[in-house]
GROMACS .gro file of C-alpha atoms in nm:
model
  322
    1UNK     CA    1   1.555   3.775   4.561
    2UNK     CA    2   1.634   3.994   4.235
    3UNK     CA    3   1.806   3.624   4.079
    4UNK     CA    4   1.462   3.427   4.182
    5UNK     CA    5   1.240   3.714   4.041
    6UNK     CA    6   1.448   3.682   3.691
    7UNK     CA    7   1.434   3.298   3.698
    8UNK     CA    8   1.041   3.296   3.802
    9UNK     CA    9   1.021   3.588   3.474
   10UNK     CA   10   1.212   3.388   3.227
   11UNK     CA   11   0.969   3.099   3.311
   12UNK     CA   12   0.628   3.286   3.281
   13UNK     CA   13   0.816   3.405   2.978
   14UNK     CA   14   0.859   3.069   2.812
   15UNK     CA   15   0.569   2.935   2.934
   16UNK     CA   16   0.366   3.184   2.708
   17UNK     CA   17   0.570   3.182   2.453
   18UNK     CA   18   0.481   2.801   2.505
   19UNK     CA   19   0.140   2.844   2.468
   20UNK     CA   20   0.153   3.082   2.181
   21UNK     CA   21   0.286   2.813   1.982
   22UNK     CA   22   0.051   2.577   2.038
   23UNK     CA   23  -0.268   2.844   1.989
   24UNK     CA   24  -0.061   2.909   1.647
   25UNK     CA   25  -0.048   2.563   1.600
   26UNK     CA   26  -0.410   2.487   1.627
   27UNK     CA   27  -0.469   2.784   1.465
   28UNK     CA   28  -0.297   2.639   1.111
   29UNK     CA   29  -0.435   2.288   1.184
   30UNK     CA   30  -0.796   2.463   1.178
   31UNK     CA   31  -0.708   2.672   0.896
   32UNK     CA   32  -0.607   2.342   0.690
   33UNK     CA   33  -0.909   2.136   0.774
   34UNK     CA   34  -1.099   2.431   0.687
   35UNK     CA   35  -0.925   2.462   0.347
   36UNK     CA   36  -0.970   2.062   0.293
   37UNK     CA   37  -1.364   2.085   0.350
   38UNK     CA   38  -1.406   2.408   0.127
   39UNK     CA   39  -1.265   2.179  -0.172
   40UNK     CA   40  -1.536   1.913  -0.077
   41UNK     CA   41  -1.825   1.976  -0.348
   42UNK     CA   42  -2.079   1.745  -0.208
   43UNK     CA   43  -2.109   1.616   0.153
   44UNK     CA   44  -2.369   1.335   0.162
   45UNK     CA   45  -2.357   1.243   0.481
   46UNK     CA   46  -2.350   1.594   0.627
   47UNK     CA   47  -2.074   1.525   0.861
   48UNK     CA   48  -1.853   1.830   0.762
   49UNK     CA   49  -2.106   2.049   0.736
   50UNK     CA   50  -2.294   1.932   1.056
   51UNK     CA   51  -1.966   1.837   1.269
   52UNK     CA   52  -1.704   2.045   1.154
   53UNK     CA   53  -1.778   2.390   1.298
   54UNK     CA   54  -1.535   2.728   1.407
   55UNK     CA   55  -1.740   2.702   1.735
   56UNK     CA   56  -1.596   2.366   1.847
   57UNK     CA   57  -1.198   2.260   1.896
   58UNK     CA   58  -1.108   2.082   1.620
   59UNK     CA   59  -1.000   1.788   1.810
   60UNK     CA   60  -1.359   1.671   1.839
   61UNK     CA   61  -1.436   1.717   1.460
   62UNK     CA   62  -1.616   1.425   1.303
   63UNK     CA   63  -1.318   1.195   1.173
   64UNK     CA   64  -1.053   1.419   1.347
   65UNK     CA   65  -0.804   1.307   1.589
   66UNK     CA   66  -0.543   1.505   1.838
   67UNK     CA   67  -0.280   1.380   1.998
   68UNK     CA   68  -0.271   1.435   2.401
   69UNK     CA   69  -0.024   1.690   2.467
   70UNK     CA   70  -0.021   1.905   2.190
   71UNK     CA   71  -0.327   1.860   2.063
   72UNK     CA   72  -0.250   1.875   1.697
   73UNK     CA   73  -0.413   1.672   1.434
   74UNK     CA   74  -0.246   1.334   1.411
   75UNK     CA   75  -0.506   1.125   1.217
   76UNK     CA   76  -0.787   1.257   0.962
   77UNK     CA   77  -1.044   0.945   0.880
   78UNK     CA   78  -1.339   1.015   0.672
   79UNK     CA   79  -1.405   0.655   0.498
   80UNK     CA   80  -1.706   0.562   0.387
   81UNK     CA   81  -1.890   0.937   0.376
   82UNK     CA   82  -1.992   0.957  -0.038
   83UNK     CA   83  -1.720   1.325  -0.027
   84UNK     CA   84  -1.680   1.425  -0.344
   85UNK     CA   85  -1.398   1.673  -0.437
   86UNK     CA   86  -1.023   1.708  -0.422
   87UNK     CA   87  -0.762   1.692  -0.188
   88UNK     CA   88  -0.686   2.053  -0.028
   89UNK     CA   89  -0.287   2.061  -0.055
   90UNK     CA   90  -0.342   2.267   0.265
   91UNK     CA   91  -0.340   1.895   0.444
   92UNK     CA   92   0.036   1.960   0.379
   93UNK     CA   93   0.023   2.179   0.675
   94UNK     CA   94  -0.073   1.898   0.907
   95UNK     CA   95   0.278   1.868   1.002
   96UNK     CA   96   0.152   1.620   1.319
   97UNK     CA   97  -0.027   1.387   1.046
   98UNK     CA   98   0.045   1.055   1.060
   99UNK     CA   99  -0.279   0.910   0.939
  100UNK     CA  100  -0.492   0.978   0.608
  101UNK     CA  101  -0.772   0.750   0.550
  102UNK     CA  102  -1.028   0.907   0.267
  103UNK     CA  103  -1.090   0.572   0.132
  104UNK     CA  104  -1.452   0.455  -0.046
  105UNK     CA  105  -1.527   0.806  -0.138
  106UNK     CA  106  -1.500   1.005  -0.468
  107UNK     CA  107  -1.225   1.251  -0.501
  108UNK     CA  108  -1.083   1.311  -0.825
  109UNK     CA  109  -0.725   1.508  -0.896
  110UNK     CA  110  -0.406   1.392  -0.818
  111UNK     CA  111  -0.218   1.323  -0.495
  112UNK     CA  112  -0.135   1.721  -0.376
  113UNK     CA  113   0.256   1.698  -0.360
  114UNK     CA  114   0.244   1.894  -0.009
  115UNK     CA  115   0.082   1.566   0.131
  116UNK     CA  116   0.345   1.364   0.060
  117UNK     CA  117   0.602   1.625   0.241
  118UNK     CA  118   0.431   1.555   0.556
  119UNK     CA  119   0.708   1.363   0.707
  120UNK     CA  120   0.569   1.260   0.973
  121UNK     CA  121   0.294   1.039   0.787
  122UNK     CA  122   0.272   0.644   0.859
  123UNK     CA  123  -0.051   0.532   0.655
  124UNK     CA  124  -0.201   0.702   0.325
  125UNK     CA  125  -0.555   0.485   0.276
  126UNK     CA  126  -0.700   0.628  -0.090
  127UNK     CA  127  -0.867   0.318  -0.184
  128UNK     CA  128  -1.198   0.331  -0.402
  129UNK     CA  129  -1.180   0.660  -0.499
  130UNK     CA  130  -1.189   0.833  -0.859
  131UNK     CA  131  -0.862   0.969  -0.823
  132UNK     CA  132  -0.588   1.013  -1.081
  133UNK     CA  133  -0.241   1.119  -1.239
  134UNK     CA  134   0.135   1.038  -1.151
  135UNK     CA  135   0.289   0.952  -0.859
  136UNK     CA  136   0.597   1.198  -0.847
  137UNK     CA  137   0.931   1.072  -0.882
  138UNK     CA  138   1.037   1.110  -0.549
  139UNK     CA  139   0.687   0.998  -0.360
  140UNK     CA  140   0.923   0.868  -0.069
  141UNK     CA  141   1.165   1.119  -0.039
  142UNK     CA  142   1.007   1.328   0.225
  143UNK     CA  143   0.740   1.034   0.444
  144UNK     CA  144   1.062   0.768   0.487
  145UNK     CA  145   0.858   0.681   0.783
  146UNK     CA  146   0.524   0.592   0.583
  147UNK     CA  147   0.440   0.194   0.653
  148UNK     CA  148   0.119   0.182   0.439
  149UNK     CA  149  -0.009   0.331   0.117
  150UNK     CA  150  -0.338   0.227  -0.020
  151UNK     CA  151  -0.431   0.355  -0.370
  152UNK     CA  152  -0.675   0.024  -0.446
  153UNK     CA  153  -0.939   0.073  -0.716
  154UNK     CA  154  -0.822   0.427  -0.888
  155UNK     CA  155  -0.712   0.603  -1.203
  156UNK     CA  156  -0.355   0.637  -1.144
  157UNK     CA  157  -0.094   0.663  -1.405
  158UNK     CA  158   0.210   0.641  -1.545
  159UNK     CA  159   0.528   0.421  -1.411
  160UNK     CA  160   0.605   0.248  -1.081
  161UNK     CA  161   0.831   0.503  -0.904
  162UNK     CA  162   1.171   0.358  -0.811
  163UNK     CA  163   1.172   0.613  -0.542
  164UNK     CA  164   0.923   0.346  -0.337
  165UNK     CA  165   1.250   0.237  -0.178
  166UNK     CA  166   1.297   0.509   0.003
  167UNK     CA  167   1.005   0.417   0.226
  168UNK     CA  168   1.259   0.203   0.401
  169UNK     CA  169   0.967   0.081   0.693
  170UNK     CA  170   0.660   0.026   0.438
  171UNK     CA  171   0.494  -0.273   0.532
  172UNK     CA  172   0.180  -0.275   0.275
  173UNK     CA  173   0.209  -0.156  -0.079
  174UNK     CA  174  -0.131  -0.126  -0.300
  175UNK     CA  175  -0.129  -0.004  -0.679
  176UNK     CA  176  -0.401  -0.227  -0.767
  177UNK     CA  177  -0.684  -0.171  -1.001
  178UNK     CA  178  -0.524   0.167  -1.144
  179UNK     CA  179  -0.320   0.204  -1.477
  180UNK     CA  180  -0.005   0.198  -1.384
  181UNK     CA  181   0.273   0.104  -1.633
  182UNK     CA  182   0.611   0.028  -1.709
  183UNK     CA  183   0.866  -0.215  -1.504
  184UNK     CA  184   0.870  -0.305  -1.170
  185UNK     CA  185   1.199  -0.148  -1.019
  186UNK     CA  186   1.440  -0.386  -0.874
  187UNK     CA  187   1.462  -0.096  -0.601
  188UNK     CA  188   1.210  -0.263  -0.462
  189UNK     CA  189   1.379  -0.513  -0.308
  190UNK     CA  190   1.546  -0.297  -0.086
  191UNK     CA  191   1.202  -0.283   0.119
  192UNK     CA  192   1.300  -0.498   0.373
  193UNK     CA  193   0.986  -0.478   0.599
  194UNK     CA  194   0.707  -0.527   0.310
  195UNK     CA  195   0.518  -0.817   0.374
  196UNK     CA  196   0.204  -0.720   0.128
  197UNK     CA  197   0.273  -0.598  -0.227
  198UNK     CA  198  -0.028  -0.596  -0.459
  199UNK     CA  199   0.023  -0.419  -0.782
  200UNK     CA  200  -0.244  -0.642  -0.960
  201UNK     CA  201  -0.487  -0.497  -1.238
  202UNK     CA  202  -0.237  -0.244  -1.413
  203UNK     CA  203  -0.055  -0.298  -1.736
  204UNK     CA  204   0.225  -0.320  -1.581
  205UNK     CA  205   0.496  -0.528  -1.800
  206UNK     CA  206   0.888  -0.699  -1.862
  207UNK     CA  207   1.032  -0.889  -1.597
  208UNK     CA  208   0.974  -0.934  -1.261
  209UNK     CA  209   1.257  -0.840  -1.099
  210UNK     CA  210   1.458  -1.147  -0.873
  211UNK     CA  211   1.503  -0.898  -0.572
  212UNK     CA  212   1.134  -0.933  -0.484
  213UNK     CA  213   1.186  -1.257  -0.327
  214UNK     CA  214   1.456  -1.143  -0.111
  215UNK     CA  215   1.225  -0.925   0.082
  216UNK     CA  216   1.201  -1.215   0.354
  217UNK     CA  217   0.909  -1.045   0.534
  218UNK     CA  218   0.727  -1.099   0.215
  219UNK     CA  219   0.352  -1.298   0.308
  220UNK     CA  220   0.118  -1.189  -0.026
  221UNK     CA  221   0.254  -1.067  -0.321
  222UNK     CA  222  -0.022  -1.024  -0.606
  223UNK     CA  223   0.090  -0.950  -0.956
  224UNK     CA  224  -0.176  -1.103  -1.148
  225UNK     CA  225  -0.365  -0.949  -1.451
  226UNK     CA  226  -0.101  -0.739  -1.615
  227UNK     CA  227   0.131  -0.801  -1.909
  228UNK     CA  228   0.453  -0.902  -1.707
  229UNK     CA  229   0.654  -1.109  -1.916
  230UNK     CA  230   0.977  -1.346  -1.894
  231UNK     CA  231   1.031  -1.638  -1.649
  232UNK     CA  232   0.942  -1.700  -1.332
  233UNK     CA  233   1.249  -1.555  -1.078
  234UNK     CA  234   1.437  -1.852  -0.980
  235UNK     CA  235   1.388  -1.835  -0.594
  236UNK     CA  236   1.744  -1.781  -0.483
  237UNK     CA  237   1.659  -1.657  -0.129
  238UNK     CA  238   1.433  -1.872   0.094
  239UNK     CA  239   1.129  -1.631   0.127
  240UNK     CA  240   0.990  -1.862   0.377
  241UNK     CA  241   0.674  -1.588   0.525
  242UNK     CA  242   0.517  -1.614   0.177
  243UNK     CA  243   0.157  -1.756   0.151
  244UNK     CA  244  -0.019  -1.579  -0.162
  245UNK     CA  245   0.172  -1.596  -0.459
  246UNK     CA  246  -0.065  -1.488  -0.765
  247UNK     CA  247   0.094  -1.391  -1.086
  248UNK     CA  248  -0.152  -1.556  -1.309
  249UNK     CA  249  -0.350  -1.384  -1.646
  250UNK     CA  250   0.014  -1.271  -1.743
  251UNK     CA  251   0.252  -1.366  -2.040
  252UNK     CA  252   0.543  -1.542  -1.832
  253UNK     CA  253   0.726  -1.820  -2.032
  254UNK     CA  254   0.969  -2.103  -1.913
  255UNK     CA  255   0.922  -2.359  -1.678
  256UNK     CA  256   0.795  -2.357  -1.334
  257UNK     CA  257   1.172  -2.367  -1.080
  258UNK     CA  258   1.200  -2.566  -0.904
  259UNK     CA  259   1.294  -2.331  -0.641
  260UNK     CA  260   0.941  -2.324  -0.594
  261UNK     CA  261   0.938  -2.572  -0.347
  262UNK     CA  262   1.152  -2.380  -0.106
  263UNK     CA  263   0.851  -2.155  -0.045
  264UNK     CA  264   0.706  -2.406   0.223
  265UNK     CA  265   0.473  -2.129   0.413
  266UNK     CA  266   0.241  -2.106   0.042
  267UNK     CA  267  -0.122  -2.155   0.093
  268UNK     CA  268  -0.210  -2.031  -0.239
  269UNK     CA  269  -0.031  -2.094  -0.534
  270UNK     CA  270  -0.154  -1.914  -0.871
  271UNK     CA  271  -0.028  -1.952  -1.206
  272UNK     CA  272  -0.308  -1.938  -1.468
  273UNK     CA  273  -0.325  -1.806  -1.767
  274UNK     CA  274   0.005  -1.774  -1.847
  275UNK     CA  275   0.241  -1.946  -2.178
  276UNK     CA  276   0.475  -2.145  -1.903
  277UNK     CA  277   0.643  -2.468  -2.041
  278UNK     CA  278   0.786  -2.783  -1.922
  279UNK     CA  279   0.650  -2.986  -1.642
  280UNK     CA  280   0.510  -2.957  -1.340
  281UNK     CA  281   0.829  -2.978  -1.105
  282UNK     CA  282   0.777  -3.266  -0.836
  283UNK     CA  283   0.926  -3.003  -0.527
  284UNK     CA  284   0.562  -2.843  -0.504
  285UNK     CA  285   0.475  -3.175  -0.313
  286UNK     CA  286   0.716  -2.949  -0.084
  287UNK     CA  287   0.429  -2.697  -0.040
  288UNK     CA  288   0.272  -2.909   0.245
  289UNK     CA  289   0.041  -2.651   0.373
  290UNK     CA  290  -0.089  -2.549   0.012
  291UNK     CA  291  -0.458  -2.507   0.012
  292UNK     CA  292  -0.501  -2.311  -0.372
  293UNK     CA  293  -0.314  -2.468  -0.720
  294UNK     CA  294  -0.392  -2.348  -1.008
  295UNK     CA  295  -0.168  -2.407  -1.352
  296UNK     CA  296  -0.450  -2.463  -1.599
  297UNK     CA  297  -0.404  -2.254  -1.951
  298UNK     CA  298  -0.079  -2.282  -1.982
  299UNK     CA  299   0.152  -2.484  -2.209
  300UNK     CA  300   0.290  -2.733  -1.922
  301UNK     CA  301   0.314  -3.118  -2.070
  302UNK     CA  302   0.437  -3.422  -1.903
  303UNK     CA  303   0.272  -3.625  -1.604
  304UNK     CA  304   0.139  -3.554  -1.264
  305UNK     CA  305   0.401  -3.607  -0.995
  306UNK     CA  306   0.318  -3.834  -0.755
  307UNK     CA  307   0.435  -3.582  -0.521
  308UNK     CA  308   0.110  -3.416  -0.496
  309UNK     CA  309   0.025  -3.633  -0.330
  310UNK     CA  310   0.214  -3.467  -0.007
  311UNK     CA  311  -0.057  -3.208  -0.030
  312UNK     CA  312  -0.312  -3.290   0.190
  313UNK     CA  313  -0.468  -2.971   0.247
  314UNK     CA  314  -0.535  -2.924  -0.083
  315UNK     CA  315  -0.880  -2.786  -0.144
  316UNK     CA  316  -0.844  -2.750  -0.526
  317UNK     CA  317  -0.635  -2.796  -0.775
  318UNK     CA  318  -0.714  -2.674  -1.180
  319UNK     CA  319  -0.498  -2.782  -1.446
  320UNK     CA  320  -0.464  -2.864  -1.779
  321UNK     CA  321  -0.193  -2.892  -2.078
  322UNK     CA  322  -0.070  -3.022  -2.369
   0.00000   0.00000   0.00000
């Protein structure tokens, strides 16, 4: 009787200390959100200041959600609301996070380096926002498990962190429309599940690195409107998924490979805008299921192969040279 007393103790025992945790838990989850809507300066929409009460559990916050069994905060989406403000580095303390969407809003400031220690984070949405400065050095060393990251239509800065490889399951990549500089690493190649990389609208410049298309999970990859220079990457590695590929208003030179017609899955294939050479190589009649051509303002001479004439999808087709 004395052994089944102890054993029925020890588990009353652990079973508050149990609950504890979790009160604790909640406790610091509240105590973050709380944080992150006392740095919101104007609140439109009134759904933090209507929704987002002490008198409430924060799992049924406007834009909050918990998972089931230990009811932390696992997702915080407040798209779309007009918030103006910055970006409580209190979120940091979400350690159950796993989705951040604060996307077509305007915060301002720079990514708070405690969100990006949250390790347990899969998807950072930040698009349309007036947000700004550097992405640290090491943006993937602590969320290896992050599949999306969203900064569309911002003020970021400065160069394209090589650390991105470190997010070893990212899926969708997107530095568009911000001011980002510098090379693109060759580290990125080593991001074996991306399938959507859009780094278009940024100053970005030099090469493009070759290890791009050896991402074979690649679909849509969108470098257009920057200052990227050098040749086209001959296309070594069948990246047979790809159906976007937009690298026009650019300053590449040299021919169009004829690699090119290896990518058979292409819908769209743009190349405006650019000082490319030589003629227009007769393996895009390859491209079967091409929809999109565009090759106009650049320096390409020579005749139209008759090759073309494979393309019977084609909806439209711009070109023009010397």
């Amino acid at each position: 009787m004395e052994t089944t007393s102890s054993i029925s103790f020890l588990a009353l025992m652990l079973l508050t200390l149990n609950l504890l945790i979790t009160v604790t838990s909640a406790s610091s989850d509240q105590d973050a959100l709380l944080a992150f809507k006392n740095a919101i300066t104007l609140d439109p929409s009134h759904v933090l200041s209507n929704n987002w009460s002490t008198n409430a559990p924060i799992c049924s916050w406007a834009g909050v959600s918990c998972g089931l069994k230990h009811r932390r905060v696992t997702a915080l989406n407040l798209s779309g609301f007009g918030l103006q403000g910055t970006l409580a580095p209190h979120l940091g303390n979400l350690t159950f996070l796993r989705s951040l969407d604060v996307s077509l809003n305007n915060f301002t400031g720079s990514i708070p380096s405690q969100v990006l220690n949250v390790s347990a984070l899969r998807e950072i949405d930040l698009r349309y926002n007036q947000m700004s400065g550097e992405l640290p050095s090491d943006v993937c060393s602590n969320t290896p498990k992050l599949k999306k990251l969203n900064l569309f239509g911002n003020r970021f800065y400065g160069k394209f962190p090589k650390s991105i490889y470190k997010c070893t399951e990212l899926v969708e990549l997107w530095l568009c429309d911000n001011q980002f500089n510098g090379n693109i690493p060759t580290e990125i190649g080593n991001l074996s599940m991306l399938g959507f990389l859009a780094a278009f609208k940024n100053n970005l410049q030099g090469d493009i690195p070759s290890s791009i298309f050896n991402i074979s999970s690649l679909e849509h990859l969108y470098l257009h409107n920057n200052r990227l220079s050098g040749n086209i990457p001959i296309f070594k590695c069948l990246t047979s998924r790809l159906q976007d590929l937009y690298l026009h208003s650019n300053n590449l030179t040299g021919g169009i490979p004829e690699e090119i017609g290896h990518l058979t899955s292409l819908n769209e294939l743009i190349l405006n805008n650019n000082r490319l050479t030589g003629h227009i190589p007769r393996q895009i009649g390859n491209l079967t299921r091409l929809t999109l051509l565009r090759l106009h303002d650049n320096k390409l001479s020579g005749e139209l192969p008759g090759e073309l004439g494979n393309l019977k999808n084609m909806e439209y087709i711009h070109q023009s040279w010397d």
